[in-house]
XYZ file of C-alpha atoms in Angstrom:
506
model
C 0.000 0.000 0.000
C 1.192 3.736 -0.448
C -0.406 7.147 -0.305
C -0.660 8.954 -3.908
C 2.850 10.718 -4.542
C 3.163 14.559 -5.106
C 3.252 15.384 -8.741
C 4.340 18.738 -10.202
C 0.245 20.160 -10.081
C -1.476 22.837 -8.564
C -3.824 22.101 -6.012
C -7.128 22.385 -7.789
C -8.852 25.917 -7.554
C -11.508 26.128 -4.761
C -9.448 23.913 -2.162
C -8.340 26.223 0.734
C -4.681 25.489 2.737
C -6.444 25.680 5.983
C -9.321 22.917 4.548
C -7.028 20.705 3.296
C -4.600 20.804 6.495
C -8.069 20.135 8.655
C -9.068 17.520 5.964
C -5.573 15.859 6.316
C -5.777 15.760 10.109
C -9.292 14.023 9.784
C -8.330 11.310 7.672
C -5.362 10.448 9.510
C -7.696 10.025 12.274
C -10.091 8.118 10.449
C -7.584 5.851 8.301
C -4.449 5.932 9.801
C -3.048 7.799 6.179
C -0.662 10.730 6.894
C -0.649 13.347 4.497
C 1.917 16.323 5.799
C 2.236 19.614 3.836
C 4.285 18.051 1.276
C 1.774 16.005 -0.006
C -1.697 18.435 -0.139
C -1.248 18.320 -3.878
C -1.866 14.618 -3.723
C -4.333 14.677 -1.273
C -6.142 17.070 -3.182
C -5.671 15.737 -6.815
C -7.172 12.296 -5.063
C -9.926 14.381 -3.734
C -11.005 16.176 -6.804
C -11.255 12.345 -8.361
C -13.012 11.033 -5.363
C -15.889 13.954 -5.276
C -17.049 13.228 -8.297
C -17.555 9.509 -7.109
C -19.242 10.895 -4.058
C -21.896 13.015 -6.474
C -19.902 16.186 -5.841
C -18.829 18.898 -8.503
C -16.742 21.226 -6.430
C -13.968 19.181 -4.216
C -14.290 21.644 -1.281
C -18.231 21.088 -0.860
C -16.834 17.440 -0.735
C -14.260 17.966 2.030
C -16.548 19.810 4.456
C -19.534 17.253 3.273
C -17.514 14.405 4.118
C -15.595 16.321 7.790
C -19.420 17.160 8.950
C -19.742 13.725 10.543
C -17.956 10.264 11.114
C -16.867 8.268 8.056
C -18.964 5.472 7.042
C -17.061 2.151 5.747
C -18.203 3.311 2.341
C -16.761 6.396 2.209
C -13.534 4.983 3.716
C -13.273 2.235 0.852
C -13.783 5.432 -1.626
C -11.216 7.452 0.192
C -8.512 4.509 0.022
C -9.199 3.957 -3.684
C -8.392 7.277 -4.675
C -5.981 8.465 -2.084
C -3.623 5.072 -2.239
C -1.252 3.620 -4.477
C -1.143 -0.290 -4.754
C 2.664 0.012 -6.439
C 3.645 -3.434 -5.789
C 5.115 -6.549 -7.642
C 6.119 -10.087 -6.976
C 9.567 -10.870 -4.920
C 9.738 -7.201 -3.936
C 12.377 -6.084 -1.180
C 14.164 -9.872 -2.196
C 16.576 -9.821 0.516
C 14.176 -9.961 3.510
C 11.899 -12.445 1.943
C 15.190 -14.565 1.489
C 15.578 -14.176 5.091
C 11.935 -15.421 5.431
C 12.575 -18.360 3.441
C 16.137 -19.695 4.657
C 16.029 -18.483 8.275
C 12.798 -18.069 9.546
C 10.857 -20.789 7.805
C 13.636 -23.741 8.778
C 13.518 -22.980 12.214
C 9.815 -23.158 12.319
C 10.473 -26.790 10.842
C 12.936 -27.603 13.466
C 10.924 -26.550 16.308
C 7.245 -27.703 15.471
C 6.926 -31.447 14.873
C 4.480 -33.633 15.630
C 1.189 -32.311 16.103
C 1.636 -28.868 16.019
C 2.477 -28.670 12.193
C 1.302 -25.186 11.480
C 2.687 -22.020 9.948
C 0.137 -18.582 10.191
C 1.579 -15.971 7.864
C -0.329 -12.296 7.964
C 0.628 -9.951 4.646
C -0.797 -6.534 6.529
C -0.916 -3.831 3.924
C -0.733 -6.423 0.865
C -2.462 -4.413 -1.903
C -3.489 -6.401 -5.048
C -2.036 -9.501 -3.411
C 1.791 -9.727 -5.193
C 3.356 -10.171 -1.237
C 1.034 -13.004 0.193
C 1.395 -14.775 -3.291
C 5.102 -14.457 -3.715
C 5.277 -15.912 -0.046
C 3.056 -19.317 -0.645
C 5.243 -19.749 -4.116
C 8.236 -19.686 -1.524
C 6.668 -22.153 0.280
C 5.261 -24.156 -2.113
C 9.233 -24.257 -3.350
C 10.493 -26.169 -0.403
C 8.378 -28.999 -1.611
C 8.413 -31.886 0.982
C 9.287 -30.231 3.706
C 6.217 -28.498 4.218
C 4.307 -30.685 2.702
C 2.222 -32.115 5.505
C 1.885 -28.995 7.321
C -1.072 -26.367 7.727
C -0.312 -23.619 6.155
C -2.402 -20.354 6.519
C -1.548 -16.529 4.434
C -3.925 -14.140 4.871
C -3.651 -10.756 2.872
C -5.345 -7.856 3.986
C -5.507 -4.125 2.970
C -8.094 -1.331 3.344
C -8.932 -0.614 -0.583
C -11.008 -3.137 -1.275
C -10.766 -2.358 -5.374
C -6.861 -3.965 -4.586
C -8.388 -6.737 -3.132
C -10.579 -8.047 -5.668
C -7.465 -8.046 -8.070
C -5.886 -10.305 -5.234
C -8.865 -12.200 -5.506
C -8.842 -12.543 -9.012
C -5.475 -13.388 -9.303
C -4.804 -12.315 -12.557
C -1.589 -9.966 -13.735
C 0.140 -8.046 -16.385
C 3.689 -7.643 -17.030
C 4.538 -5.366 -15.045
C 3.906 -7.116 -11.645
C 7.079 -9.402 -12.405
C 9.801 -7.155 -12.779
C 11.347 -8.599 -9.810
C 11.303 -12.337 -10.066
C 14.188 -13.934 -12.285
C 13.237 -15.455 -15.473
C 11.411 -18.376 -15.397
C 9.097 -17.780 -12.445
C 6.350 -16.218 -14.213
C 6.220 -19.244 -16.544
C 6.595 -21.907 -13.754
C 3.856 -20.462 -11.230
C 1.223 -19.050 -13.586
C -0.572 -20.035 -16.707
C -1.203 -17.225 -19.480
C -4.831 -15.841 -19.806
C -6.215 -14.765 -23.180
C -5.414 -11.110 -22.932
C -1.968 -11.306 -22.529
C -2.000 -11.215 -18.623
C -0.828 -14.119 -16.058
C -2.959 -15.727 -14.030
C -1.258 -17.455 -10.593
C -1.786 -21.322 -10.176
C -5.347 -22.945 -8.658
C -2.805 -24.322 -5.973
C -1.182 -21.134 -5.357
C -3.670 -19.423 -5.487
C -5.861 -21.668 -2.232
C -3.367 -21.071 -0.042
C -4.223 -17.544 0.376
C -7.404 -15.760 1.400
C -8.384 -11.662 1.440
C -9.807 -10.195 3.621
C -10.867 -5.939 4.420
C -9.170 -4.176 7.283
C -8.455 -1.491 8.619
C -5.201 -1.222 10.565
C -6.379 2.177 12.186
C -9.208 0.525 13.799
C -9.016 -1.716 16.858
C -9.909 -4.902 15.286
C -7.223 -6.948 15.697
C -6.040 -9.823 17.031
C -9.051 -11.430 16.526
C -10.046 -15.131 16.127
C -13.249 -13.951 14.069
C -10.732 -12.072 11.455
C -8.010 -14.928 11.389
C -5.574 -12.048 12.422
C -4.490 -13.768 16.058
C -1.119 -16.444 16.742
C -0.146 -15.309 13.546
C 3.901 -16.635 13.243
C 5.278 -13.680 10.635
C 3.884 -10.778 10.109
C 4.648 -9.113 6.737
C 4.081 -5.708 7.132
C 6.190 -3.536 4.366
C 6.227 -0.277 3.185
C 2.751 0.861 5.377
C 3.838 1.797 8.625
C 6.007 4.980 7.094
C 1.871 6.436 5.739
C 1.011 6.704 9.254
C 1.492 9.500 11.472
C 3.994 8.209 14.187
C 1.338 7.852 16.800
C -1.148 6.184 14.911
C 2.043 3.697 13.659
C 3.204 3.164 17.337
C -0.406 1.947 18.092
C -0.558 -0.176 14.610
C 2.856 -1.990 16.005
C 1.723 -2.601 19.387
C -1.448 -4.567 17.960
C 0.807 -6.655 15.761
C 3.085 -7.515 18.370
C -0.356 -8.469 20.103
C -1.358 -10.484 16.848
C 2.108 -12.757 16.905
C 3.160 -15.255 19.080
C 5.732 -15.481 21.337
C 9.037 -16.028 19.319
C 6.710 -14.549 16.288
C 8.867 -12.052 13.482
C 7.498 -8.872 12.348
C 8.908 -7.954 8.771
C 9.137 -4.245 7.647
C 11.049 -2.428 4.946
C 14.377 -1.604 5.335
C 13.165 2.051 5.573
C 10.744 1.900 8.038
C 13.584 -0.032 10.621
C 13.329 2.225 13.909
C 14.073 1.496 18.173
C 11.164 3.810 18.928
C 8.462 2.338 16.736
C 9.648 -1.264 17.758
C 10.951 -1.129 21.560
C 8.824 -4.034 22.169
C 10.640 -6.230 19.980
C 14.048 -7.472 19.850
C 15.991 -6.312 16.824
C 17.800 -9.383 14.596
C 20.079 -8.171 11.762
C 21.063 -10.113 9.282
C 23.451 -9.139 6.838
C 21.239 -6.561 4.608
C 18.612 -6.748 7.161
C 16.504 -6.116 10.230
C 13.733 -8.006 11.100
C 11.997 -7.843 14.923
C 11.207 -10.748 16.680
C 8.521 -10.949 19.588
C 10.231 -12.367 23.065
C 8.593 -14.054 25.550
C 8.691 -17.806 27.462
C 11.480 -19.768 26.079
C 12.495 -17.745 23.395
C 15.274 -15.689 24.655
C 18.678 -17.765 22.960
C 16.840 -19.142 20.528
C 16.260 -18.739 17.223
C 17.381 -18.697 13.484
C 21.014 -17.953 13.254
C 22.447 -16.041 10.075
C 24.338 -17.495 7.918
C 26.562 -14.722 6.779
C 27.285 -13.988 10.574
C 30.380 -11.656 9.392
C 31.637 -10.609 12.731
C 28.891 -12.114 15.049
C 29.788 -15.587 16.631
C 28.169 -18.553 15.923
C 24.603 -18.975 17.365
C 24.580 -15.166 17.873
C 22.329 -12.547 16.918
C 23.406 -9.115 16.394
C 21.544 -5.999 17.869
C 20.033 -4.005 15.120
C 22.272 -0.971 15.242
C 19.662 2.438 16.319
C 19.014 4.443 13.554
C 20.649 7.476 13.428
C 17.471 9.899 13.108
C 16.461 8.509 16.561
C 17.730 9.986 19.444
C 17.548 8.335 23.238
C 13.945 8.989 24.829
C 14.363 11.506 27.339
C 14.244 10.385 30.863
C 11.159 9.429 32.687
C 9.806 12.794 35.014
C 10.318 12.706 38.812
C 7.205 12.049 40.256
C 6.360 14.687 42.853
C 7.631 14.612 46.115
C 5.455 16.805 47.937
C 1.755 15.196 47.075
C 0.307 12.485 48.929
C 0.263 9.001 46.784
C -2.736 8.549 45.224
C -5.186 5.531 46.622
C -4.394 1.849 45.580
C -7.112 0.951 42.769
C -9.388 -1.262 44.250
C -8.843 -5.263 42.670
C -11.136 -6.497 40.708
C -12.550 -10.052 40.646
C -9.878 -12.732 39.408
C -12.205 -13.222 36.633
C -12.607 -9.898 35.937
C -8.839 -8.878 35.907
C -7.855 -11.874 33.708
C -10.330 -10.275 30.976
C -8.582 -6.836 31.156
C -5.209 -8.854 30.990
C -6.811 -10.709 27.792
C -8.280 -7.575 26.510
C -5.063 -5.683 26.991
C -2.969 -9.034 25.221
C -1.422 -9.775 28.505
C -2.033 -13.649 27.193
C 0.656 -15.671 30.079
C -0.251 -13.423 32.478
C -3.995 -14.000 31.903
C -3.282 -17.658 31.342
C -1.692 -17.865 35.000
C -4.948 -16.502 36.903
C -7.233 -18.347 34.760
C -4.947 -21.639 35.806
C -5.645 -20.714 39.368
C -9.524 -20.169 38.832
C -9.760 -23.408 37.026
C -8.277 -25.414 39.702
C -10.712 -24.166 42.413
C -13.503 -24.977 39.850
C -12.948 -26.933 37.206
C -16.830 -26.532 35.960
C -16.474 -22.949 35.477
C -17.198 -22.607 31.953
C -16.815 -19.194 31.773
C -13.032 -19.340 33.057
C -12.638 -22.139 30.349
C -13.754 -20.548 27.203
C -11.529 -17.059 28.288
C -8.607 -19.647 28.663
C -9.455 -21.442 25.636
C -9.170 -17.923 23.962
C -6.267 -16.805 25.184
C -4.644 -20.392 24.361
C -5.685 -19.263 20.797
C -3.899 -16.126 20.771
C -0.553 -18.111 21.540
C -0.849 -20.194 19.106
C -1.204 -23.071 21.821
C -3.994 -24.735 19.408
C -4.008 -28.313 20.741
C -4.252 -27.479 24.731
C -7.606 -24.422 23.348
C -9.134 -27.918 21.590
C -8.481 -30.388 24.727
C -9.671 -27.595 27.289
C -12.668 -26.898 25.253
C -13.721 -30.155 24.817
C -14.124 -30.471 28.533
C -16.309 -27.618 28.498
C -18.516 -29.091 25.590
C -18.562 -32.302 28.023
C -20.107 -30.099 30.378
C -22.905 -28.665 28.593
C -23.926 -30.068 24.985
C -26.162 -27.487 24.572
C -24.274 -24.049 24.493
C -24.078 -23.372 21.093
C -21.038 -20.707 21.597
C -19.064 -23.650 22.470
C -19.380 -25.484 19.319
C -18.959 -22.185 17.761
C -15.631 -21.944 19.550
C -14.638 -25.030 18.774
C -14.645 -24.437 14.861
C -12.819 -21.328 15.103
C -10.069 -23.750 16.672
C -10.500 -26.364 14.482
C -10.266 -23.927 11.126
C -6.700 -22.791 12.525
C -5.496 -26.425 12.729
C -6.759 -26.559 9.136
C -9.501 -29.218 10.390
C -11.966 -27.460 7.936
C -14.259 -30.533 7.852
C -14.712 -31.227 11.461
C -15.121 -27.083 11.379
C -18.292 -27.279 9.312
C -19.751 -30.080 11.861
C -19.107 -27.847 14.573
C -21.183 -25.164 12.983
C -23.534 -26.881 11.927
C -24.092 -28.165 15.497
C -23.669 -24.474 16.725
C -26.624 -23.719 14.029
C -28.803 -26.522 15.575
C -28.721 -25.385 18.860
C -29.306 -21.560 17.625
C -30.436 -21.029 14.247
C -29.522 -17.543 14.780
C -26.212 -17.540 15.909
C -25.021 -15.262 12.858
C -21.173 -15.804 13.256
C -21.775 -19.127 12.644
C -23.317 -18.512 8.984
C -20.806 -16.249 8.581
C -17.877 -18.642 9.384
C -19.680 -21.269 6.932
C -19.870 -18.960 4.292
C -16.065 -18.407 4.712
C -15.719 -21.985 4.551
C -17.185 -22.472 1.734
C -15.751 -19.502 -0.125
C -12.136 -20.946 0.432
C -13.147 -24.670 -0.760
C -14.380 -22.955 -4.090
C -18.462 -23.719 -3.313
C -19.416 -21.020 -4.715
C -23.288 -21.460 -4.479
C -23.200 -22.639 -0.352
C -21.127 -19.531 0.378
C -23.716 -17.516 -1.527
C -26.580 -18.920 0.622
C -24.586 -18.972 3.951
C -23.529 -15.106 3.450
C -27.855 -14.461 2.770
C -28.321 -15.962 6.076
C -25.965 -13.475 7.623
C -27.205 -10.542 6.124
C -30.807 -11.777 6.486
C -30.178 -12.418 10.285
C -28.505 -9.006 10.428
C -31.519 -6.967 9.984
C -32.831 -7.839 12.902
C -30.323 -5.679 14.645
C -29.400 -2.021 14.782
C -25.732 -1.589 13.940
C -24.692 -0.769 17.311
C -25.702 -4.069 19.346
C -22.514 -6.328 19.286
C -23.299 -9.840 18.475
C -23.158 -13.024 20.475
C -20.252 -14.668 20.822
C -17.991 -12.039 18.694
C -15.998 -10.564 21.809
C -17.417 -7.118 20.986
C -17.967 -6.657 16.822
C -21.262 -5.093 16.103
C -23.651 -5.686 13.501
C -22.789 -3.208 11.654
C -19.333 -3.529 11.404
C -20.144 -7.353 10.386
C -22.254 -5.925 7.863
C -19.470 -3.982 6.400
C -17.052 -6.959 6.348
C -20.166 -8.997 4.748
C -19.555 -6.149 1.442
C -16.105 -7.088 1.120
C -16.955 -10.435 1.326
C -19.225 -10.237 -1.596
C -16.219 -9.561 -3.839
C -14.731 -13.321 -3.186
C -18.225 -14.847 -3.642
């Protein structure tokens, strides 16, 4: 993804400075974009193009039309058509994806046998879908050695126009001015128009999805965007104001698991935005890695170590247009310490630790609630949750199964359950689980929802179609504000909005 470059252009005639620093302000709020002064004529040539898509003639009526009250998700999509740039192409910034593919990926081999046979790649920011494709062709290259293993890419961006091309799959010459010769030819067939389009088996391993990385919507089991093992995340972060990028990287380190790698470009490396990760360079590289519980020591090791010893990282050097943070202000000695916060339940503060992705330490009181009362279903589904968000998969299933044991007839249970089973790629005994869900509540809308998904990604075509009517059917019986069952806080509306991008895959 990038914001529309300046071009040598006036900014059209009726668009006021002061209106177009006030409109830049706003949708940085709204979107996360950051235009600075630099950049108005962009913002405004965008603007004058989007206007006339919104019905107006004059792009200033527009701009205060649009400012005059919170952005719908329609006018968002409209906004990120015009005022983004989805200038990508496959194999692009080569040297960290190498690192992905001869580092990252063999470790993950080495440490994950058995049962726990999974990989969860996230392509945040991925445009018309080159980056999540060029990764599952890397995969799909190492042949046997993945070849048993659940593998899960999701792409997502916020211009939904880029991500029906994604979807499609289909491209022109001019997305493979990276890759060497032959890779065009080997992954992709030709269509009749002169374009390329990308493998069926390619192609499966990768689903699209809308989102928003300004909103708080994420990690989430319901968007597939939780225990995620690499995060690609290139060339986005530097379109954000610094604020709204600091709070983008703390929900992706929230969105990994422990001993999970966040992957940036080169130009976006910096110790502020990332202080919560450890910094691994590699030679031509810096990727950040997620600590936590048995991670520290471990890792891949790079190859070209130059002057690092063996089984060594070396610190990522601090940039040098980041300066120390200044030290932390005295606290006042003259004023009487405020009053200790009263505690709250143990229940109640392992939810806030959840909700704030405090996951072990939320783990450890749940443990301690569980063995006072091993029937407490509500302590068991938080912990099954917060399982998922580690990426601890097979302890989520057993735990929940126990809870299912203890009442058949909760229908969020079941629900739960194939949420769990679609991220150990168990996509089958997913659909029972719904289905069973569905019997027990016929209008437990998630679980259309998550069939319709199903369905989309096994190419049914027609069953997705139907599922996706029951959502929206079942969705009018709500106003947009009430947040559905079993959905840890998404509202109908904002599931309605999700249900339009949808639409574009089926």
């Amino acid at each position: 993804m990038g914001v529309s470059g300046p071009q040598a252009m006036d900014i059209p005639a009726g668009v006021a400075d002061d209106l177009l620093a006030r409109f830049s302000d706003f949708v940085a709020a709204h979107t996360g974009l950051h235009f600075p002064r630099k950049q108005w004529r962009a913002l405004a040539r965008g603007m004058a193009c989007a206007a006339r898509e919104f019905g107006f003639e004059d792009p200033e009526a527009c701009l205060r039309w649009i400012m005059a009250s919170p952005l719908s998700r329609e006018q968002i999509e409209i906004l990120a058509r015009h005022l983004t740039v989805g200038e990508t192409y496959f194999l692009r910034e080569k040297r960290s994806l190498e690192v992905f593919e001869e580092e990252i990926v063999p470790e993950l081999i080495r440490t994950r046998q058995g049962d726990e046979r999974h990989l969860r790649i996230w392509c945040a920011g991925c445009s018309t879908g080159e980056e999540p494709f060029s990764v599952a062709i890397l995969l799909t290259a190492m042949g046997a050695a993945l070849r048993e293993w659940n593998i899960s890419i999701l792409g997502t961006d916020i211009n939904p126009h880029a991500l029906g091309r994604g979807v499609e799959g289909v491209y022109g010459e001019w997305s493979f001015r990276g890759p060497p010769q032959g890779f065009r030819d080997t992954y992709f067939r030709r269509t009749g128009d002169g374009r390329f389009e990308i493998l069926p088996r390619i192609r499966k391993m990768v689903s699209f999805s809308y989102l928003n990385l300004a909103e708080d919507v994420y990690p989430s089991l319901l968007n597939n965007t939780n225990a995620m093992d690499v995060i690609f995340c290139r060339n986005v972060l530097m379109y954000f104001t610094p604020d709204r990028a600091k709070m983008v990287v703390e929900r992706l380190h929230r969105s990994l698991v422990d001993g999970g790698w966040l992957i940036v470009s080169p130009c976006e490396a910096s110790q502020f935005l990332f202080s919560r990760f450890k910094a691994i360079s590699f030679p031509d590289a810096i990727l950040y890695r997620k600590e936590g519980a048995g991670v520290e020591g471990q890792g891949a090791v790079p190859r070209d170590r130059g002057s690092a010893e063996a089984g060594q990282f070396v610190p990522a050097p601090l940039p040098a247009d980041i300066q120390s943070p200044p030290p932390p202000l005295r606290a006042p000695t003259f004023c009487s310490p405020p009053p200790a916060p009263r505690p709250l339940p143990p229940y109640e503060a392992a939810l806030a630790l959840y909700e704030r992705g405090c996951y072990p330490e939320a783990e450890e009181k749940l443990a301690v609630l569980l063995a006072v009362n091993r029937e407490d279903v509500e302590a068991a589904v938080l912990q099954c949750r917060v399982y998922a968000n580690q990426g601890k998969l097979a302890e989520a299933r057993e735990l929940l199964e126990q809870a299912i044991d203890g009442d058949r007839l909760k229908a969020g249970l079941h629900y739960l359950r194939a949420m769990i089973l679609q991220e150990q790629g168990a996509a089958d005994e997913a659909v029972v689980s719904l289905k069973r869900a569905l019997y027990l509540d016929q209008d437990l809308v998630l679980a259309h929802f998550s069939l319709g998904n199903l369905a989309l990604r096994q190419g049914k075509m027609k069953e997705a179609r139907k599922h996706f009517a029951n959502t929206l059917s079942l969705l009018d019986r709500y106003d947009p504000a009430d947040i559905l069952p079993e959905s840890e806080g998404l509202s109908a509306g904002r599931l309605g909005e999700i249900m339009r991008t949808t639409a574009v895959s089926a």
